[in-house]
Short mmCIF file of C-alpha atoms in Angstrom, two decimals:
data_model
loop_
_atom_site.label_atom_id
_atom_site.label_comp_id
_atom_site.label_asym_id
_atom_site.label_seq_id
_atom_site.Cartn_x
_atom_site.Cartn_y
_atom_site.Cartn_z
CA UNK A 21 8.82 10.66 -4.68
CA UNK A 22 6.10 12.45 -3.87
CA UNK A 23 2.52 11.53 -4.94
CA UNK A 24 0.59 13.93 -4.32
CA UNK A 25 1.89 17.53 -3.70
CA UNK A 26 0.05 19.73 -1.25
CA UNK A 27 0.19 23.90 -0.89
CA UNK A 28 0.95 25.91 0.54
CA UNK A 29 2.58 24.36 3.53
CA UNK A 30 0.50 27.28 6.24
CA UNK A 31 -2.18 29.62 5.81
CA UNK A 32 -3.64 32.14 7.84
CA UNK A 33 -6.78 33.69 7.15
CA UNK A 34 -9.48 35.83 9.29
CA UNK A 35 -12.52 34.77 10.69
CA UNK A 36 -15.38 34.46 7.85
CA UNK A 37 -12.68 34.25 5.41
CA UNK A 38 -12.57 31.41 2.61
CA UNK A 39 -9.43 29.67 2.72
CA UNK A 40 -8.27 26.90 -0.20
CA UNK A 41 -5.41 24.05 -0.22
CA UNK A 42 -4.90 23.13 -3.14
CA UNK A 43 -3.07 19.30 -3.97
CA UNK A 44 -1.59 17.68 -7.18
CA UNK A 45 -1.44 14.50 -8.35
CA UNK A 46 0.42 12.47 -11.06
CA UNK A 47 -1.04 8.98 -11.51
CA UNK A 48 -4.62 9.00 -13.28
CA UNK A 49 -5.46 5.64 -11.97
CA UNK A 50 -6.29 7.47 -8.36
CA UNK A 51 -9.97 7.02 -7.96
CA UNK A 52 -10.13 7.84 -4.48
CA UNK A 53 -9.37 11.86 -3.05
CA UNK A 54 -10.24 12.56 0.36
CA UNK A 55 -9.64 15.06 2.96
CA UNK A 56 -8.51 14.64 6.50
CA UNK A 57 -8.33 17.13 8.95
CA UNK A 58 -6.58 17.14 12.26
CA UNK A 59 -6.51 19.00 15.48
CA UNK A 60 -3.68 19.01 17.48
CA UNK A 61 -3.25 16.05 19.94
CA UNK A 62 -5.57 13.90 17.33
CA UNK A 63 -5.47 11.64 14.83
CA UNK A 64 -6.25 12.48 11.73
CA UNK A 65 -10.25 12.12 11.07
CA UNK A 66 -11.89 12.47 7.56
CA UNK A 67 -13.82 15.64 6.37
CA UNK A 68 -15.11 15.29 2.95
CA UNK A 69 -14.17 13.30 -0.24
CA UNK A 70 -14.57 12.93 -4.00
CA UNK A 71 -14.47 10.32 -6.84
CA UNK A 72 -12.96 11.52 -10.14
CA UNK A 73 -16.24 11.26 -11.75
CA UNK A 74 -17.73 14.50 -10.51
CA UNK A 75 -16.44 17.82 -10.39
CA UNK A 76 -17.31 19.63 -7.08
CA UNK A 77 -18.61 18.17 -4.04
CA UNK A 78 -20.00 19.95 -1.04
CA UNK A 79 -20.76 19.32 2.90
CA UNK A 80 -21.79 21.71 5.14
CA UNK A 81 -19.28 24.47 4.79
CA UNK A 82 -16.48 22.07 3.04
CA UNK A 83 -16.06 22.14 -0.77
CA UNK A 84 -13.64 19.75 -2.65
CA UNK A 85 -12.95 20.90 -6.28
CA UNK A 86 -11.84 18.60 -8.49
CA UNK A 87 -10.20 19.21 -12.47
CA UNK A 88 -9.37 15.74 -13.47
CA UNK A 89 -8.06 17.24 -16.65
CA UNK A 90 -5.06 19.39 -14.72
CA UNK A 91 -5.33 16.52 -11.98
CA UNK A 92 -5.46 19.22 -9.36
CA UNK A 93 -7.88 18.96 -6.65
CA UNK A 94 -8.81 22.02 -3.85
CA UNK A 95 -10.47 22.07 -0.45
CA UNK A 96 -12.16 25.69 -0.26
CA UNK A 97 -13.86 26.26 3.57
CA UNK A 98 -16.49 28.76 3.20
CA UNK A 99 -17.26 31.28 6.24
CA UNK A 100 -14.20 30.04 7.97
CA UNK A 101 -14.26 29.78 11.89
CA UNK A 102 -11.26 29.58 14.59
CA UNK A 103 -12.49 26.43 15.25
CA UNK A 104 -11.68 25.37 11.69
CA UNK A 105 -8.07 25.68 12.58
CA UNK A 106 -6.15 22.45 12.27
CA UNK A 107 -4.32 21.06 10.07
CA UNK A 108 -5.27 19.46 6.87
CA UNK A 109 -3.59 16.32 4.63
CA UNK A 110 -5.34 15.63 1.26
CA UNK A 111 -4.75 11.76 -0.35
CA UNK A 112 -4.88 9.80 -2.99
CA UNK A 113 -5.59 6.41 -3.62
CA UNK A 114 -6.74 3.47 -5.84
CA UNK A 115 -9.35 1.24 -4.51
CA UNK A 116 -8.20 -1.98 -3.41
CA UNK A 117 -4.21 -0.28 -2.76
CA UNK A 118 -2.07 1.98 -1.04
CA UNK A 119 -3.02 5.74 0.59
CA UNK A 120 -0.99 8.48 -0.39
CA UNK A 121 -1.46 11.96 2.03
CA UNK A 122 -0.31 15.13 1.10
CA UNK A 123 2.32 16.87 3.05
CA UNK A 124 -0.12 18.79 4.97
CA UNK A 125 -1.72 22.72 5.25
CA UNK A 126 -1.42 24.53 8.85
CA UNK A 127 -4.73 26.56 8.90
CA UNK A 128 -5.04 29.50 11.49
CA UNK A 129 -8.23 31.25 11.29
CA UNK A 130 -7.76 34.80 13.19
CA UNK A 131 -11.19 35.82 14.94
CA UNK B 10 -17.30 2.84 21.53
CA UNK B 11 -16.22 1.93 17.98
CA UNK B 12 -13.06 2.99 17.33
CA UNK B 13 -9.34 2.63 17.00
CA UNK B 14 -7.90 2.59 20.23
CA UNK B 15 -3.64 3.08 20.74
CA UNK B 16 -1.65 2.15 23.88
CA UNK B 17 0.14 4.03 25.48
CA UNK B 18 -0.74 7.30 24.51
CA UNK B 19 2.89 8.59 25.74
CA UNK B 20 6.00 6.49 26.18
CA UNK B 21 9.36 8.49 26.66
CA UNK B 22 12.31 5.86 27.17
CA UNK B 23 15.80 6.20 27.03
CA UNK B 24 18.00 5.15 23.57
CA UNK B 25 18.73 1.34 23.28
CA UNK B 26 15.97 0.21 24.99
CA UNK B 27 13.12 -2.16 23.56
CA UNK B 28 9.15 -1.06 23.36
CA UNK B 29 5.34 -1.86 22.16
CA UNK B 30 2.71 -0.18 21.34
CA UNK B 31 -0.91 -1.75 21.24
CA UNK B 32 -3.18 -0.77 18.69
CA UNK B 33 -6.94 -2.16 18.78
CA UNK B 34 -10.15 -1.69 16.39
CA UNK B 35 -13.68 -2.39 17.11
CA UNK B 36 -14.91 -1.76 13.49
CA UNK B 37 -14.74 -5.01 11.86
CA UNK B 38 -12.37 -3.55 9.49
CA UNK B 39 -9.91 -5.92 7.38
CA UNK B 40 -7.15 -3.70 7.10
CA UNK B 41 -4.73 -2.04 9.67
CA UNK B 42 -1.75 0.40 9.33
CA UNK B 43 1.06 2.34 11.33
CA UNK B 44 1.90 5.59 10.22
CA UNK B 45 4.64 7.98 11.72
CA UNK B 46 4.40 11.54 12.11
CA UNK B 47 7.11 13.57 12.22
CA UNK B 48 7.29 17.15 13.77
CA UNK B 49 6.73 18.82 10.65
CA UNK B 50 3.15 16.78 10.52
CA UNK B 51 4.19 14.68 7.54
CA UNK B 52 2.39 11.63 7.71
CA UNK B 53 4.48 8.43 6.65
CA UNK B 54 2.75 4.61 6.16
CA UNK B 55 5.20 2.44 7.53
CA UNK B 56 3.20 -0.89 7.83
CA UNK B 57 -0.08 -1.95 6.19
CA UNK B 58 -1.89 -5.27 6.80
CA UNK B 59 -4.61 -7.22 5.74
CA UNK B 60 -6.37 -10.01 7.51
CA UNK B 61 -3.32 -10.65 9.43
CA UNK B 62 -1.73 -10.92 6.41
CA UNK B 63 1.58 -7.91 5.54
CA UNK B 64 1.01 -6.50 2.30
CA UNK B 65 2.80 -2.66 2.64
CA UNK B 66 5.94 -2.33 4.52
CA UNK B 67 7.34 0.72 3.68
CA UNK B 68 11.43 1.15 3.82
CA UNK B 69 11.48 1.41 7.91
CA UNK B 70 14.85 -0.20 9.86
CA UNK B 71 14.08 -3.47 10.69
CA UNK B 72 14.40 -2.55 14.20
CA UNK B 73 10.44 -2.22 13.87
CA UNK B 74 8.25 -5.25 13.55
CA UNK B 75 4.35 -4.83 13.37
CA UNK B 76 2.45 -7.98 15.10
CA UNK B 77 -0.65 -8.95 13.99
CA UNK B 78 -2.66 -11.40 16.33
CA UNK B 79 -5.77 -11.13 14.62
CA UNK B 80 -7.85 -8.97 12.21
CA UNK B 81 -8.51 -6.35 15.15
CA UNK B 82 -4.98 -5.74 16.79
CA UNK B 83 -1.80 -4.89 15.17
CA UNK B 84 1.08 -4.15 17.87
CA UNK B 85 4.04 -2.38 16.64
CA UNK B 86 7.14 -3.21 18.08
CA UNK B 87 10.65 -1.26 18.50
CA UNK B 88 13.84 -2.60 19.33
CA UNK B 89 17.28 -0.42 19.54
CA UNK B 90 15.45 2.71 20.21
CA UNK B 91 17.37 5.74 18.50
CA UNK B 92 16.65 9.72 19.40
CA UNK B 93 15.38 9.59 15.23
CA UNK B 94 12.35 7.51 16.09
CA UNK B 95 10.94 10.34 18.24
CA UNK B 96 7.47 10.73 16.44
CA UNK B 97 3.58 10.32 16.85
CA UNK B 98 2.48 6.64 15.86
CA UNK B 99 -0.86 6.63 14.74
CA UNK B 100 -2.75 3.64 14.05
CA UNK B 101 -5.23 3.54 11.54
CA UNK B 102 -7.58 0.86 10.03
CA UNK B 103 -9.88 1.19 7.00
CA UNK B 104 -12.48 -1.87 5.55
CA UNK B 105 -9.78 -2.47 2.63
CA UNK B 106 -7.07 -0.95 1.24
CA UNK B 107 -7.86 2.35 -0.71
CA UNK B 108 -11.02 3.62 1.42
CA UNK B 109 -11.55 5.62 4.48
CA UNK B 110 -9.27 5.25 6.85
CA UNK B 111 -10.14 5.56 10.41
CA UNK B 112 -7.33 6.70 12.48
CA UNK B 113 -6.02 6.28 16.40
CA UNK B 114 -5.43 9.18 18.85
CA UNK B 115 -2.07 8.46 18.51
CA UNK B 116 0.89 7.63 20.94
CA UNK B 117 3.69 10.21 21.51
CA UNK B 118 7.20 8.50 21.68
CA UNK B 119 9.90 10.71 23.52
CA UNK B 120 13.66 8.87 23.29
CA UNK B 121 16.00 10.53 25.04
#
């Protein structure tokens, strides 16, 4: 079963463009949500996450939303850039336990 | 460097045979994993350890056995190789379970 549910599974957007993935969870003891993003030939390396007690968190150009009631959270990339193409996993997890990614977002940013 | 560091970074062998691969972190961390990635980028936790110690092991054949020497290396091991296991390996450690997770470069397996 799938713990967290990612979408949609590619997206292509032009340059300056804001793209969002948006992920689902089920089990409210997560207290952990972070973003990775990954170029190809990499590993995975973390962008940006959030704790359950706020609501919107921002670096740089990298915005994680976050609705604790609909237990949906959303990685919006303002003024995106081909270099922003990669792909991207969100996760879940509860401190002290297991890590579970999404199924992860092909982004293709057209110049 | 700190970092997590994976050995080889390819290995293409032929089915049946036996193979390692090395996985080293600098960071201190307590906690090391192997994840497999399959060509449709889904990223799968196969083995999780802590302080030597197994405490996730995911349902993967039992022809793979992680090693884990110490705190900073966990090997991952393959016997009967099959064309299925045909993946990327990554390596990953974090400072426990449940936090950042710091991840290899990853090592391409080819079986043919």
């Amino acid at each position: 079963q799938q713990q967290v549910k990612q979408s949609p599974q590619s997206l292509i957007v032009q340059k300056g463009g804001i793209p969002i993935i948006n992920c689902a969870y089920e089990n409210t003891a997560f207290d952990y949500f972070p973003w990775y993003q990954q170029f190809p030939g990499k590993g995975p390396a973390l962008l940006i996450a959030i704790r359950p007690d706020v609501s919107e968190k921002k670096e740089g150009r990298f915005t994680i939303s976050f609705n604790k009631s609909a237990k949906q959270f959303s990685l919006h990339i303002m003024d995106s850039q081909p270099g922003d193409s990669a792909t991207y996993f969100c996760a879940a997890s509860i401190a002290g336990n297991q890590f579970y990614f999404g199924t992860g977002t092909s982004l293709t940013v057209i110049p | 460097d700190t970092a997590v560091s994976q050995t080889p970074k390819y290995l293409v062998t032929q089915m049946g045979n036996d193979k390692s691969i090395k996985c080293e972190q600098n960071l201190g961390h307590d906690t090391m994993y192997w994840y497999k990635q399959d060509s449709k980028k889904f990223l799968k936790i196969m083995f999780s350890y802590n302080n030597k110690e197994l405490i996730i092991n995911e349902t993967v054949p039992n022809r793979f056995s992680p090693k884990s020497p110490d705190k900073a290396h966990l090997n991952l091991h393959i016997n009967s190789l099959e064309l299925g296991d045909s993946a990327v390996y990554f390596c990953a450690s974090s400072l426990r379970s449940g936090v950042e997770q710091f991840f290899g470069p990853g090592t391409r397996l080819t079986v043919l």
